[in-house]
Every structure is written in structure tokens, then in C-alpha cells.
mmCIF file of C-alpha atoms and ligand atoms in Angstrom:
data_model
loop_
_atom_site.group_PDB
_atom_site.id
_atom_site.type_symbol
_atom_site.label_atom_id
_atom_site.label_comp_id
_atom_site.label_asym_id
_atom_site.label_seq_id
_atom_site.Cartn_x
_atom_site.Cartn_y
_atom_site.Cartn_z
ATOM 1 C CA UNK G 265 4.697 28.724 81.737
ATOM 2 C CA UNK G 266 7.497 29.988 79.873
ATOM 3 C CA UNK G 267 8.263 33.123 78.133
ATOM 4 C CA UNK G 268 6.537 32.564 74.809
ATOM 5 C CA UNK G 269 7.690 35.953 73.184
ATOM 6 C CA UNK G 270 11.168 34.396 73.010
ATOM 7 C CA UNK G 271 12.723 32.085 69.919
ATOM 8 C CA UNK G 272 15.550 30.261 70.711
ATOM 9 C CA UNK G 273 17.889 30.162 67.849
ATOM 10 C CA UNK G 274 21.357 27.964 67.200
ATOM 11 C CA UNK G 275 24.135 27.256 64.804
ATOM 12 C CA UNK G 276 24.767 23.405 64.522
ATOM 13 C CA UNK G 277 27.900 21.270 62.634
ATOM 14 C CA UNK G 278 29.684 22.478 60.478
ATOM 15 C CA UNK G 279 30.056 26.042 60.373
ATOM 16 C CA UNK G 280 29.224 27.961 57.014
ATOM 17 C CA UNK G 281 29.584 31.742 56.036
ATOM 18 C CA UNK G 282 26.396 33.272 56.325
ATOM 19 C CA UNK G 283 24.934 31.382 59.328
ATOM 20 C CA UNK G 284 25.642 34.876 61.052
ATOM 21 C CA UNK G 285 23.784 36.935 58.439
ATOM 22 C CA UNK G 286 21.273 34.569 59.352
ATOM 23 C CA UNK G 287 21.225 35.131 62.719
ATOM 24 C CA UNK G 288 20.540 39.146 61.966
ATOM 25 C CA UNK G 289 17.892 38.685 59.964
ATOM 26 C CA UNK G 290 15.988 36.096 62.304
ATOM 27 C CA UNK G 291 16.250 38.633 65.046
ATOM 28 C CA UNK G 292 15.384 42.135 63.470
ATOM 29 C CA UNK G 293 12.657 40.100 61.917
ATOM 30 C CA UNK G 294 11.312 38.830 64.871
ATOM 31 C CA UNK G 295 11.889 41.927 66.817
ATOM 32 C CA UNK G 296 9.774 43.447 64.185
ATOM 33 C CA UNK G 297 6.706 41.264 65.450
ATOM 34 C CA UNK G 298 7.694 42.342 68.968
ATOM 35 C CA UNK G 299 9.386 38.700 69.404
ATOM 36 C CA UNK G 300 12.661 38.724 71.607
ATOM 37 C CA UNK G 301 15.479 36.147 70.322
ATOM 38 C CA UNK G 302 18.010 34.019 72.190
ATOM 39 C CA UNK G 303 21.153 32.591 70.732
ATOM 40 C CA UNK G 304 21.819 28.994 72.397
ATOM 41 C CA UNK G 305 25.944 29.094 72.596
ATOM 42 C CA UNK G 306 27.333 25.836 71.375
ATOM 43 C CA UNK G 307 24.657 24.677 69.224
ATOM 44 C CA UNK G 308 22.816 21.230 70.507
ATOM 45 C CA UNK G 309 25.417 21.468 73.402
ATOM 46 C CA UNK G 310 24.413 24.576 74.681
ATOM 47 C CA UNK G 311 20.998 23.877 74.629
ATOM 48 C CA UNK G 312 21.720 20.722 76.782
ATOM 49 C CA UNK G 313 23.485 23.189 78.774
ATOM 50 C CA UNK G 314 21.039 26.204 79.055
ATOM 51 C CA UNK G 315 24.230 28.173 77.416
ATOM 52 C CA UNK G 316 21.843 31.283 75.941
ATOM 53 C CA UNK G 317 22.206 35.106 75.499
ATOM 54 C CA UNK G 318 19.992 37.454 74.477
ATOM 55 C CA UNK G 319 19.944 38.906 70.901
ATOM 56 C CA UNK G 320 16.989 41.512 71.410
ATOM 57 C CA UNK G 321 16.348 43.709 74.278
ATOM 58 C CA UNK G 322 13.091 45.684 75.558
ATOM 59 C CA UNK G 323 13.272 49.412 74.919
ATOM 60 C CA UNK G 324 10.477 52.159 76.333
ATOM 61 C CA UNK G 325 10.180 54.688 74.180
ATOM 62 C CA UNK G 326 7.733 57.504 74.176
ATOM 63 C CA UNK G 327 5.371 55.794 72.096
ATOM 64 C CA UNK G 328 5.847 52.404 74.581
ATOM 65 C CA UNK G 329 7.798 49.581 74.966
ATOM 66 C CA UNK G 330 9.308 47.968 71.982
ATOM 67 C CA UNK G 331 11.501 44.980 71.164
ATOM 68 C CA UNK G 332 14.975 45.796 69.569
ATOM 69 C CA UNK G 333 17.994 43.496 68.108
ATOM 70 C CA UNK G 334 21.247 43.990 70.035
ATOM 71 C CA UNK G 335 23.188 46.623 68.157
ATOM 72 C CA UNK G 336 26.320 44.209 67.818
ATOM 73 C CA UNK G 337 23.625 41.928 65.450
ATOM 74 C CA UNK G 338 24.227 44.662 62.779
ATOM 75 C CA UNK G 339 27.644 43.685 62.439
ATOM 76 C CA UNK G 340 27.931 40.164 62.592
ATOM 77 C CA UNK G 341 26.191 39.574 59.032
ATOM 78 C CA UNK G 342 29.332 40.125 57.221
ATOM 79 C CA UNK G 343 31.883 37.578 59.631
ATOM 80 C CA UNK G 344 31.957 34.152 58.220
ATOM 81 C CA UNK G 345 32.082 31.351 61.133
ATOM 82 C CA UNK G 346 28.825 31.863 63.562
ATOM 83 C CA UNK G 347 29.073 34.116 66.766
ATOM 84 C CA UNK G 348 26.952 31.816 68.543
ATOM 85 C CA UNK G 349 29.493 28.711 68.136
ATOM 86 C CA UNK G 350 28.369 25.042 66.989
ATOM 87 C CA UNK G 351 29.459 21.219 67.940
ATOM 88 C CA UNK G 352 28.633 18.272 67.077
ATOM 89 C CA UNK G 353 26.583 16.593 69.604
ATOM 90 C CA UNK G 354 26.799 13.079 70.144
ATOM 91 C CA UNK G 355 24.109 12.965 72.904
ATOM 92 C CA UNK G 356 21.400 14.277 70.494
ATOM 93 C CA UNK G 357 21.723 10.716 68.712
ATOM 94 C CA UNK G 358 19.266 9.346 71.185
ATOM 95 C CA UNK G 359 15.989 10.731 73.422
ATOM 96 C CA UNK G 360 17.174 10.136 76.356
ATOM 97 C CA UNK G 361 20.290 12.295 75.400
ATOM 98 C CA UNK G 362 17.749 15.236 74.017
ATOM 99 C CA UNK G 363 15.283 15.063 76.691
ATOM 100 C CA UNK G 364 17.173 18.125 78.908
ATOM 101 C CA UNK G 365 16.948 20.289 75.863
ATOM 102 C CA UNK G 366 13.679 19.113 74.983
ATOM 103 C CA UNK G 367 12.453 20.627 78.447
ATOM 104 C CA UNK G 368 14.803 23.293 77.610
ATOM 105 C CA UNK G 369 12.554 24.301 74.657
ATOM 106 C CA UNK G 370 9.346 24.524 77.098
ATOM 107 C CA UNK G 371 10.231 27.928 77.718
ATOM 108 C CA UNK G 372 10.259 29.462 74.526
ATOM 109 C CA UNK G 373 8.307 30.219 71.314
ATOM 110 C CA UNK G 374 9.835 28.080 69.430
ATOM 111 C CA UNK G 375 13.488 26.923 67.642
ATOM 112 C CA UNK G 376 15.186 27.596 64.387
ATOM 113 C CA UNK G 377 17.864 25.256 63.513
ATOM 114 C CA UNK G 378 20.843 26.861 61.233
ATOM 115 C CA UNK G 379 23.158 24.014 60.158
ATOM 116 C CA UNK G 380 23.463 20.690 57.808
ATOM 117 C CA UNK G 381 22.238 17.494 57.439
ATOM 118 C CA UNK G 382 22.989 16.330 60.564
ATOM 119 C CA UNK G 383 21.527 19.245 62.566
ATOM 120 C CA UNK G 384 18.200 19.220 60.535
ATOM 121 C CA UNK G 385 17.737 15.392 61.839
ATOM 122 C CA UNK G 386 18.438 16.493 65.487
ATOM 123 C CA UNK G 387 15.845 19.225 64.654
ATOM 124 C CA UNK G 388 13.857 16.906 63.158
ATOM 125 C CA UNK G 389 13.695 14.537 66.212
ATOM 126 C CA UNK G 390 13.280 17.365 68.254
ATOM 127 C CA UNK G 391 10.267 18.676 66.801
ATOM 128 C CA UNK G 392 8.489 15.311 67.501
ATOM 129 C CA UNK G 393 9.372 15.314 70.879
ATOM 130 C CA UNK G 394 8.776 19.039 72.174
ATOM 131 C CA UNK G 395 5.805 21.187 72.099
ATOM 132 C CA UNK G 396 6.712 24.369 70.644
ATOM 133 C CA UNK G 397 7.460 24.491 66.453
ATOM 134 C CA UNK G 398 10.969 23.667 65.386
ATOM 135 C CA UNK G 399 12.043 25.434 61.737
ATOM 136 C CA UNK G 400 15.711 24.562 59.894
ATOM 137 C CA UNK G 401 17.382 26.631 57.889
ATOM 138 C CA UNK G 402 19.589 24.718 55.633
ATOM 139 C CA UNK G 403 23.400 25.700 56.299
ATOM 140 C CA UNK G 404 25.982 23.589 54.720
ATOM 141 C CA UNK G 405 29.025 24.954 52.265
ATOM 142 C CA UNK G 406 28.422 20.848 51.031
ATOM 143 C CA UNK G 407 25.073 22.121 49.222
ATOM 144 C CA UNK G 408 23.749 18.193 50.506
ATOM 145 C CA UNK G 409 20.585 19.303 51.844
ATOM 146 C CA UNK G 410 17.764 18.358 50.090
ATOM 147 C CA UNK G 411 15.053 20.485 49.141
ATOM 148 C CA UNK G 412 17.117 23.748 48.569
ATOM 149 C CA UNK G 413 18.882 24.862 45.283
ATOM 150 C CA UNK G 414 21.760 26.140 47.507
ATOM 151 C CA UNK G 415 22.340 26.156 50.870
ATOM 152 C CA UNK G 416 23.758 28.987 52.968
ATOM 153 C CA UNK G 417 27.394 28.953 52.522
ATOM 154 C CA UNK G 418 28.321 27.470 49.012
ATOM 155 C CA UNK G 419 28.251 30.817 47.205
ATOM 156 C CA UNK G 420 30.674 31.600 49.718
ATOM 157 C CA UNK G 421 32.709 28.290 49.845
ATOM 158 C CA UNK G 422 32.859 28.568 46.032
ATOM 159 C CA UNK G 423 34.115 32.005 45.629
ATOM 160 C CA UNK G 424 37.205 31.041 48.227
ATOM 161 C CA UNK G 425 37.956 27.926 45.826
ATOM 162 C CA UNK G 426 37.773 29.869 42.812
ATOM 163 C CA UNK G 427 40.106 32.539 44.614
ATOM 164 C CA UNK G 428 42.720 30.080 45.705
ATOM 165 C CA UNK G 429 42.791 27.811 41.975
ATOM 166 C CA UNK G 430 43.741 31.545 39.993
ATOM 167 C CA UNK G 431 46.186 31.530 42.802
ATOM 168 C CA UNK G 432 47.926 27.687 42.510
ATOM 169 C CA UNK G 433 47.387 28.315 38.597
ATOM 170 C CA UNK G 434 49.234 31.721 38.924
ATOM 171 C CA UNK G 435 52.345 29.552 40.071
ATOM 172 C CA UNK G 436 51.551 26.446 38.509
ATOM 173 C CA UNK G 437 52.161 28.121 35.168
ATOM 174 C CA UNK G 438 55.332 29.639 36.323
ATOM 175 C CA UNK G 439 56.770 26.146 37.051
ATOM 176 C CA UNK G 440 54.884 24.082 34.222
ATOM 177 C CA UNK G 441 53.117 21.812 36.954
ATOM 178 C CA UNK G 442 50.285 19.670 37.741
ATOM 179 C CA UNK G 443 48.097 20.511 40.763
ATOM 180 C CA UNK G 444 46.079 18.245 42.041
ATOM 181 C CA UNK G 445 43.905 20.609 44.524
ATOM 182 C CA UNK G 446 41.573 18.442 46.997
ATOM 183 C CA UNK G 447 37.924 20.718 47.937
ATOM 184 C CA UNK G 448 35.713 19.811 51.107
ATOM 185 C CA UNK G 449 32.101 18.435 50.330
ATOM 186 C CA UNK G 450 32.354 15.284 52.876
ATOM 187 C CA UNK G 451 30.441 13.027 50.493
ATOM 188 C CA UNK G 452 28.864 15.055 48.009
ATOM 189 C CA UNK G 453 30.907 16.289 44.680
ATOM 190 C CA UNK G 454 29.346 19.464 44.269
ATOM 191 C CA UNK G 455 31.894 21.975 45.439
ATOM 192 C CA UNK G 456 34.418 20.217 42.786
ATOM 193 C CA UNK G 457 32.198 19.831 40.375
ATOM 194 C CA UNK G 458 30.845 23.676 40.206
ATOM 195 C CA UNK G 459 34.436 24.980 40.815
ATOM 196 C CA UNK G 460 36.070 22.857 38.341
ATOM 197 C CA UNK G 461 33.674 24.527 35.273
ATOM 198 C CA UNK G 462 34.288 28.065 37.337
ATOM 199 C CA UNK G 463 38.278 27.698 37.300
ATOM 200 C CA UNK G 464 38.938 26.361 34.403
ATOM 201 C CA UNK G 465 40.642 22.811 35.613
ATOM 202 C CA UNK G 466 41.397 20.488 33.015
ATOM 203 C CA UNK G 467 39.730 17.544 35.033
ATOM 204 C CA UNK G 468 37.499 17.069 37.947
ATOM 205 C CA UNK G 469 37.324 14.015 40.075
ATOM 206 C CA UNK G 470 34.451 13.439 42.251
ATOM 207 C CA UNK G 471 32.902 10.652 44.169
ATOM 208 C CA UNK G 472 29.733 10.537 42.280
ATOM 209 C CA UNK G 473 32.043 8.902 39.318
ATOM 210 C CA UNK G 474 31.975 5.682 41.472
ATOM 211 C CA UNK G 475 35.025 4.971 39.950
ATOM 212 C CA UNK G 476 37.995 2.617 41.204
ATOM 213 C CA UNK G 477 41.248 3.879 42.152
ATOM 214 C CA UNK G 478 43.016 2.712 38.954
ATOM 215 C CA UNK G 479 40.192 4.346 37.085
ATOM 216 C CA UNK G 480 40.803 7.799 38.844
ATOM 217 C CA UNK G 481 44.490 7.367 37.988
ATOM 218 C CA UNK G 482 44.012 6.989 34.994
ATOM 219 C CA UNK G 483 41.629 9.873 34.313
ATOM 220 C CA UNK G 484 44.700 11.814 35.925
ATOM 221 C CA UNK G 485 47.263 10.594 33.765
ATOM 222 C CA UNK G 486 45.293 11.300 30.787
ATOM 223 C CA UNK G 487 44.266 14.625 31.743
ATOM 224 C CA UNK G 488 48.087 15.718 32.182
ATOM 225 C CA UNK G 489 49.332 13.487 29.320
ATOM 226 C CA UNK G 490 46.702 15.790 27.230
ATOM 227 C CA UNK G 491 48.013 18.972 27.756
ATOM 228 C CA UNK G 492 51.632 18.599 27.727
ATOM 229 C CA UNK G 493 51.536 17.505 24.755
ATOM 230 C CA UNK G 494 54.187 18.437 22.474
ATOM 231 C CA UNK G 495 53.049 21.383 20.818
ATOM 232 C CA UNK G 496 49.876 22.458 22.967
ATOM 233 C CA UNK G 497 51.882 24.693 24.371
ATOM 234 C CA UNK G 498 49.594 24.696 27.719
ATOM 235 C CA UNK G 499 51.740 25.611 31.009
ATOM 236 C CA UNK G 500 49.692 24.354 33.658
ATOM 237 C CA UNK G 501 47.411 21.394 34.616
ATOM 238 C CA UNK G 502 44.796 22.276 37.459
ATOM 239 C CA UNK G 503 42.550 18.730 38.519
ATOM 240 C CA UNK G 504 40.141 19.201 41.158
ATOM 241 C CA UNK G 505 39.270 16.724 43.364
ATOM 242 C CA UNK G 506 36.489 16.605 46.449
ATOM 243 C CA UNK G 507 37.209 14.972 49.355
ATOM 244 C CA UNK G 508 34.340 12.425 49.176
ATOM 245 C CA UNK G 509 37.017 10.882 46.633
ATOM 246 C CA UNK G 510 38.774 8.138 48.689
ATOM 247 C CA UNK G 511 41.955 8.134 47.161
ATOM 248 C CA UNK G 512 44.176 10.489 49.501
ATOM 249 C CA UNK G 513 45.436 13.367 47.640
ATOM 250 C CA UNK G 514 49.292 12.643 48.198
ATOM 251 C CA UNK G 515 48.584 8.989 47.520
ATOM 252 C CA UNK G 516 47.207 10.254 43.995
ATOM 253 C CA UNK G 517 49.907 12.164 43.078
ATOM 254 C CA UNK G 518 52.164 9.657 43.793
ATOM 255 C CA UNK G 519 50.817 7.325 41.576
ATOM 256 C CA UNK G 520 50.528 9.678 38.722
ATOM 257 C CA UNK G 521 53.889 10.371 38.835
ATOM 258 C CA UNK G 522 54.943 6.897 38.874
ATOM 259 C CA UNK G 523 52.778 6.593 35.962
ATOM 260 C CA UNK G 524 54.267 9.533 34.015
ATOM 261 C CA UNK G 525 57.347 8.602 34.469
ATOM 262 C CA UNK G 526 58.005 6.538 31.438
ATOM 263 C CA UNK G 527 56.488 9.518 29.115
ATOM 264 C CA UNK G 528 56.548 12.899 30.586
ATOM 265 C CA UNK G 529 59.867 12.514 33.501
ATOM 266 C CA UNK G 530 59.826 15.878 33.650
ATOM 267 C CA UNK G 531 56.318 16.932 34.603
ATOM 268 C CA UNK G 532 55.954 17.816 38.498
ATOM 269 C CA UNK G 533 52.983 17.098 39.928
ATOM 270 C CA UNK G 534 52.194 18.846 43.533
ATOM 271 C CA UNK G 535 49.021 18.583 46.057
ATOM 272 C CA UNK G 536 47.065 21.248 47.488
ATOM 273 C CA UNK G 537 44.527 20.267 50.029
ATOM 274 C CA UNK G 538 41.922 23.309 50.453
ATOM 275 C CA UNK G 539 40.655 22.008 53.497
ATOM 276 C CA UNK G 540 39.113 24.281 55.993
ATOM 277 C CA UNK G 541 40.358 27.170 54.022
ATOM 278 C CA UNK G 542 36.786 26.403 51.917
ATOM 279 C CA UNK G 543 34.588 26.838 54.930
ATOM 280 C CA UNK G 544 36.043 30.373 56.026
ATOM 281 C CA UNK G 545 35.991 33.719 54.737
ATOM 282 C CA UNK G 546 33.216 36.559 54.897
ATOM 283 C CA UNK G 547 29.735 35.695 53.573
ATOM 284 C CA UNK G 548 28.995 36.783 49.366
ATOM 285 C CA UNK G 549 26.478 38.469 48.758
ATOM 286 C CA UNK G 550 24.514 35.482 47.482
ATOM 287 C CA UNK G 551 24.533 34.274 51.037
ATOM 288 C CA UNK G 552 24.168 37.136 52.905
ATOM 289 C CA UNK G 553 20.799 37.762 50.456
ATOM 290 C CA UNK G 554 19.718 33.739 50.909
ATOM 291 C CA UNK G 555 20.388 33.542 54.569
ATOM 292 C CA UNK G 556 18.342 37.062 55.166
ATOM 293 C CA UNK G 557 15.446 35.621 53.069
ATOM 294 C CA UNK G 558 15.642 32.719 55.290
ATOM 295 C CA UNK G 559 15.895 33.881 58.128
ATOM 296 C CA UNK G 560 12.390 35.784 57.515
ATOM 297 C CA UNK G 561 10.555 32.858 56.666
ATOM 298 C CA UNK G 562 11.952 30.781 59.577
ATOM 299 C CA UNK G 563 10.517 33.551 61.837
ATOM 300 C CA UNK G 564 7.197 33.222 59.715
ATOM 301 C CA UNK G 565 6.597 29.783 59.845
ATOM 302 C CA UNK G 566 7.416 29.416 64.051
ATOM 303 C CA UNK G 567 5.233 32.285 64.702
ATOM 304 C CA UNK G 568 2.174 30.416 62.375
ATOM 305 C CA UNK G 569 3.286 27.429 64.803
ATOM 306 C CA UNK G 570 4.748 25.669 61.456
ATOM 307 C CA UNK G 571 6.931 22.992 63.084
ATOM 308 C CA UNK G 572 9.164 19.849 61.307
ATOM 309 C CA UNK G 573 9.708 21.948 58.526
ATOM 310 C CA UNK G 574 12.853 23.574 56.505
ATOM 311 C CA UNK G 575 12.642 26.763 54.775
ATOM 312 C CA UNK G 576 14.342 25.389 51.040
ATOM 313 C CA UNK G 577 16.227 28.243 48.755
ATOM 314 C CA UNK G 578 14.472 27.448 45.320
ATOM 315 C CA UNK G 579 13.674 24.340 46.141
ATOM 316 C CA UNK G 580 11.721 21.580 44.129
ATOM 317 C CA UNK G 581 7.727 21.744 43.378
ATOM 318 C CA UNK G 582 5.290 20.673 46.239
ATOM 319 C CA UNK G 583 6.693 23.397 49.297
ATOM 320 C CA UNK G 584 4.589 24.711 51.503
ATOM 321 C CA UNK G 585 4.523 28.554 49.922
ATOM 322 C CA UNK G 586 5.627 31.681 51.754
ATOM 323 C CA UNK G 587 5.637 35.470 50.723
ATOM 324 C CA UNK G 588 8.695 35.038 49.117
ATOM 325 C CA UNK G 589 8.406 32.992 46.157
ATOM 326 C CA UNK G 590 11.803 31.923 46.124
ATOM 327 C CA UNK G 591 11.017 30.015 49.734
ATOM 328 C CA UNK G 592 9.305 26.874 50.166
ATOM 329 C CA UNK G 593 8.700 25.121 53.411
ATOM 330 C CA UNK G 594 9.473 21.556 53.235
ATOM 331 C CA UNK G 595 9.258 18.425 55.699
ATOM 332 C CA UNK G 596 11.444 17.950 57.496
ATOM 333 C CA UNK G 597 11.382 13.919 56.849
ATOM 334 C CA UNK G 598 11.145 14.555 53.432
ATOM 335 C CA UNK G 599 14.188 17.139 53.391
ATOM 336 C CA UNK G 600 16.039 14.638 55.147
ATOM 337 C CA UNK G 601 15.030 11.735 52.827
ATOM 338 C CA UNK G 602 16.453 13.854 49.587
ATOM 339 C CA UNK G 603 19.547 14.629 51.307
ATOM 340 C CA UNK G 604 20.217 10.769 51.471
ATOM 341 C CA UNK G 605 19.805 10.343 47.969
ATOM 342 C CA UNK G 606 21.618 13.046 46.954
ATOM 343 C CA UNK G 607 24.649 11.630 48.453
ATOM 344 C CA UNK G 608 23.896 8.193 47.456
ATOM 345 C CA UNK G 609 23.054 9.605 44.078
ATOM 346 C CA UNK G 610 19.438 8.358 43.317
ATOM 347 C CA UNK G 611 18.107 11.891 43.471
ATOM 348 C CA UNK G 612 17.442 13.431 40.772
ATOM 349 C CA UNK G 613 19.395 16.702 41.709
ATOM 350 C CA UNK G 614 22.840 14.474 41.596
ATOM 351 C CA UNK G 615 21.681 12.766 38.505
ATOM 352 C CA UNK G 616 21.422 16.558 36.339
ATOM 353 C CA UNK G 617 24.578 17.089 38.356
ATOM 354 C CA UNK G 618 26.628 14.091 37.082
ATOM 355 C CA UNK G 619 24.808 14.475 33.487
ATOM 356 C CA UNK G 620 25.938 17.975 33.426
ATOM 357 C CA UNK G 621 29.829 17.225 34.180
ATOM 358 C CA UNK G 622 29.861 14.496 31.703
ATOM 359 C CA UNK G 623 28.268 16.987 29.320
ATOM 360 C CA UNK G 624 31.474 19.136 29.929
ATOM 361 C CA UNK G 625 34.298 16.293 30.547
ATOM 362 C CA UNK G 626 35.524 16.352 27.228
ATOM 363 C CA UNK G 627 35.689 20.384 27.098
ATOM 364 C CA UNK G 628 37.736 20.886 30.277
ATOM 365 C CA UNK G 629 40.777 19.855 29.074
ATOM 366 C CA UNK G 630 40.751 21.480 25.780
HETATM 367 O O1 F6P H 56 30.001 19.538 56.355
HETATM 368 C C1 F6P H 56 30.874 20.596 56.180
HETATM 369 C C2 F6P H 56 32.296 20.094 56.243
HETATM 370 O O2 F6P H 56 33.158 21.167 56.037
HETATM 371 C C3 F6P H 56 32.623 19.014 55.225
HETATM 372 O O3 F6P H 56 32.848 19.521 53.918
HETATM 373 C C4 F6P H 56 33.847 18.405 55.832
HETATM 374 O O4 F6P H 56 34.090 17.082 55.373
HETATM 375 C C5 F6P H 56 33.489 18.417 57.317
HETATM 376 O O5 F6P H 56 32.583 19.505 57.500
HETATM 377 C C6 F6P H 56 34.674 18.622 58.210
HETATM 378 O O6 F6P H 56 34.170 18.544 59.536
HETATM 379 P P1 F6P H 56 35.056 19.072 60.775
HETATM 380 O O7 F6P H 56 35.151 20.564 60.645
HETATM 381 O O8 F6P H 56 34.278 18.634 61.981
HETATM 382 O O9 F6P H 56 36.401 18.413 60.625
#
């Protein structure tokens, strides 16, 4: 028998800020119930690996023993990144590859999962597989996870994008240019989409448009042609574009300019790709406060022996209800089910999405 007074916790894919203010919260909450923790280094890998160390430690005070966090926990809620590390784990694809950290798992109370899509299916197969409860927490500056308004690190991820757009703009208008400025998302538009409206850009091109490369040219060309007009007087052009779009950045701007050419020669048109810039940067408050509230009903729901399930951030109707009414639990099938369609856009959450850009399209360029 195992030491059943222990959750296991990890960090998984992509890294997002506020996966360590996670972290906290899961272990002063649990060492509030008198619950050790143990961070698993390296995400799926290190619990292949038996890579752990211990986040809580037994104190015996005069009134008796007591579990408390680590004293370093305190500090980690406000680094972006994750202290415990992450990978992407290749051998977690198949049973055979999981079964070491499925006997892993014997040994503890139970699991929570921080991370994306793909690290809430590995949890997901997990949970069917081992006998203590497995709970994700949805972590992914994307915001594709289903079942959760926002997942930790967007706020975050959004914040650096608005940040670095006043900054291009800044020079942009000193220059007269066109930036074309490329935001991660992998498939899903979001990022672009919400920053776009935040920063002001005069057009936003996201995959979600499902449209052609001449199309998203075009679009381009027309957003630039608009505002260097004669007489409009406007100094800068700012298009956003997510990376889910598959024409490369550099390749766009090349054919805009070619395009341009014949009726605005002197317009320069530069590329700014973002890239892991986005994913970076100290956690907002937004998801320092989601990833705390989180974090608490994670610890909840293993210690009710909840397992399979996500904790969603305002997620849709039909959760499993926790004290905090902003925190549902959800399936973890069903969470992974809405994640597909909200990158292949039959969900419902992409459709408002898409409706609500098209509602603004015509006003961002004004
Ligand atoms: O899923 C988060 C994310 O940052 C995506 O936006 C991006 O496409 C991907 O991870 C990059 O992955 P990696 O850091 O492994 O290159």
C-alpha cells in the first residue's frame, strides 16, 4: 500500500503563466486537509521516470503534527513558466507506454493534471487505467479547452500581446508602416481575435475564416489600401494574424507588397512574429485568481475520489457543481469532445466567436 495522504501533481505541454500559481494553491489547499503534495518533474516524463519532490512537509508543533507547503511555494505564484517543468510525451500515446506511470500512481492519493488539450487526454486515459482519481485543470494560453470560459494563461498571454502591439504601433506610426504581427493559438483564433478588438488593429486574420490564401491577401490589401487613403490621415496599419493561419507571415507580406505596388509604392509593410514571447511573462491577476480557484476544487474533487473530470472556469450548463460557483466539474470525454469542435469550429463557443468578429470587421478599420 502506498502513501495515500500524498497527491501527485504535474505541469504538461505547453507551458502557460499561472500553472505555478496553480501549483500553490493545490498544495496549501491540500495541506489544509492534512494532504502532503508531490510535484512530478517533467510532466508525463517524469512520472514515467519517478522524477518527484515534495511540495509539503510534516511539522510537530505543540499542538501535534501538521502538514505544511514548502515555503519556496509562496513565491512561485507570481513566475510565469512552471517550476515543476513539462514535455511532451510521446510514450503516453499508447498503454503500454503509460503503464510505468500508471503503477506509478498506485502510491498516491490521487493526480491533478495542469496543462492543454493534449495533457487532459493523457489524463483522461490515465484515469481509466489507474485506481486512484485523476482531476485536470485546464492550462492553455490557446483558450482551446472545452468546457472553460478561459483557461489558465490567456489573461496573461493577452496582456503580453496587447503590450507588444502599443509597442510595434508606437514605431509603426513613426515610419507610416504596415505590421503584420503573427500571435500563437496553434489552431484556434482566439488570441488574435480578442487582441485584435483590445489593440485596436485595423484587421484580424484568423483560421476560423476558412479562407484561401488569395482571399487573406486580399483582406490585407484592402485593410492597408483603407487607411492610407489620401486624406485619412491614419499613420499606421496594425493586422493581426494567429498562427493557425497557414499563410507564413513573411510569405504574406510579400505578397501584399507585390500587390500594393501598383497603388501605394510607398507603403512598407514589415512582420512581427510574437511567438513564444506570448507564452511568457508573470501571471495577471486574472490567472493568478482562476488558477487559485482551481487549484481548490481540483484538491476537492480527488479527495471526494472525483476522477475523469476537469475543473472548467465558467464553463457551460450541466457541470458537476462545487463551492465555488464559478467552477464546474466536467468529463473529461466530454471536455475533450468540445475542445475538438472548438478547433474544428462546430462548437458553439467558436461560432459566438466568429459571429462576434464579423460583428466588428467593418469597425476595425475605421
Ligand atoms: O499550445 C500552446 C502553444 O504555445 C501554441 O500556441 C503553439 O502553437 C505551441 O504551443 C508551440 O509549441 P512548442 O512550445 O512545443 O513549440
Amino acid at each position: 500500500m502506498g502513501d495515500h495522504r500524498t497527491i501527485a501533481v504535474l505541469t504538461s505541454g505547453g507551458d502557460a503563466p499561472g500553472m505555478n500559481a496553480a501549483i500553490r494553491a493545490i498544495t496549501k489547499v491540500a495541506a489544509s486537509r492534512g494532504v502532503h503534495v508531490a510535484g512530478v518533474v517533467g510532466g508525463y516524463t517524469g512520472l514515467l521516470e519517478g522524477t518527484t519532490r515534495a511540495l509539503t512537509h510534516e511539522v510537530t508543533t505543540a499542538s501535534g503534527k501538521m502538514v505544511v507547503p514548502e515555503p519556496e511555494v509562496d513565491a512561485i505564484a507570481a513566475l510565469g513558466g512552471t517550476v515543476l517543468g513539462s514535455a511532451r510525451e510521446l510514450r503516453f500515446l499508447t498503454a503500454a507506454g503509460r503503464a510505468p506511470a500508471v503503477a506509478a500512481l498506485a502510491k498516491f492519493a490521487g493526480l491533478v493534471v495542469i496543462g492543454g488539450n493534449g495533457s487532459l487526454a493523457g489524463a483522461h486515459a490515465l484515469a481509466g487505467e489507474c485506481s486512484v482519481p485523476v482531476v485536470g485543470i485546464p492550462a492553455s494560453i490557446d483558450n482551446d479547452v472545452g468546457c472553460s470560459s478561459s483557461a489558465i494563461g490567456v489573461d496573461t498571454a493577452l496582456n503580453t500581446i496587447v503590450d507588444a502591439c502599443d509597442k510595434i504601433c508606437d514605431t509603426a506610426r513613426a515610419h507610416r508602416r504596415a505590421f503584420v504581427v503573427e500571435v500563437m493559438g496553434r489552431e484556434c483564433g482566439y488570441l488574435a481575435m480578442a487582441g485584435a478588438i483590445a489593440v485596436g488593429a485595423d484587421a484580424v486574420l484568423f483560421r476560423e475564416q476558412g479562407r484561401t490564401e488569395e482571399a487573406i491577401v486580399d483582406a490585407a490589401v484592402q485593410a492597408i489600401r483603407r487607411a492610407f487613403e489620401q486624406g485619412r490621415g491614419k499613420q499606421r496599419v496594425l493586422i493581426l494574424k494567429a498562427e493557425g493561419v497557414s499563410v507564413p507571415c513573411t510569405r504574406l507580406v510579400r505578397l501584399v507588397e507585390e500587390r500594393l505596388l501598383s497603388d501605394l509604392p510607398g507603403v512598407d509593410v514589415r512582420a512581427t512574429v510574437l511567438g513564444h514571447l506570448v507564452r511568457g511573462g508573470n501571471p495577471s491577476f486574472q490567472d493568478r485568481m482562476i488558477a487559485g480557484r482551481l487549484g481548490l476544487a481540483a484538491v476537492a474533487a480527488v479527495l471526494e475520489g472525483a476522477s475523469d473530470v476537469m475543473v472548467g472556469w465558467q464553463g457551460p450548463a450541466g457541470g458537476v457543481p462545487t463551492g465555488d460557483p464559478a467552477v464546474a466539474r466536467f468529463a473529461l470525454e466530454l471536455v475533450l469532445r468540445e475542445s475538438a469542435a472548438l478547433v474544428d469550429g462546430t462548437s458553439a463557443v467558436t461560432r459566438r466567436r466568429v459571429q462576434m468578429m464579423e460583428l466588428v470587421e467593418g469597425v476595425l478599420g475605421l
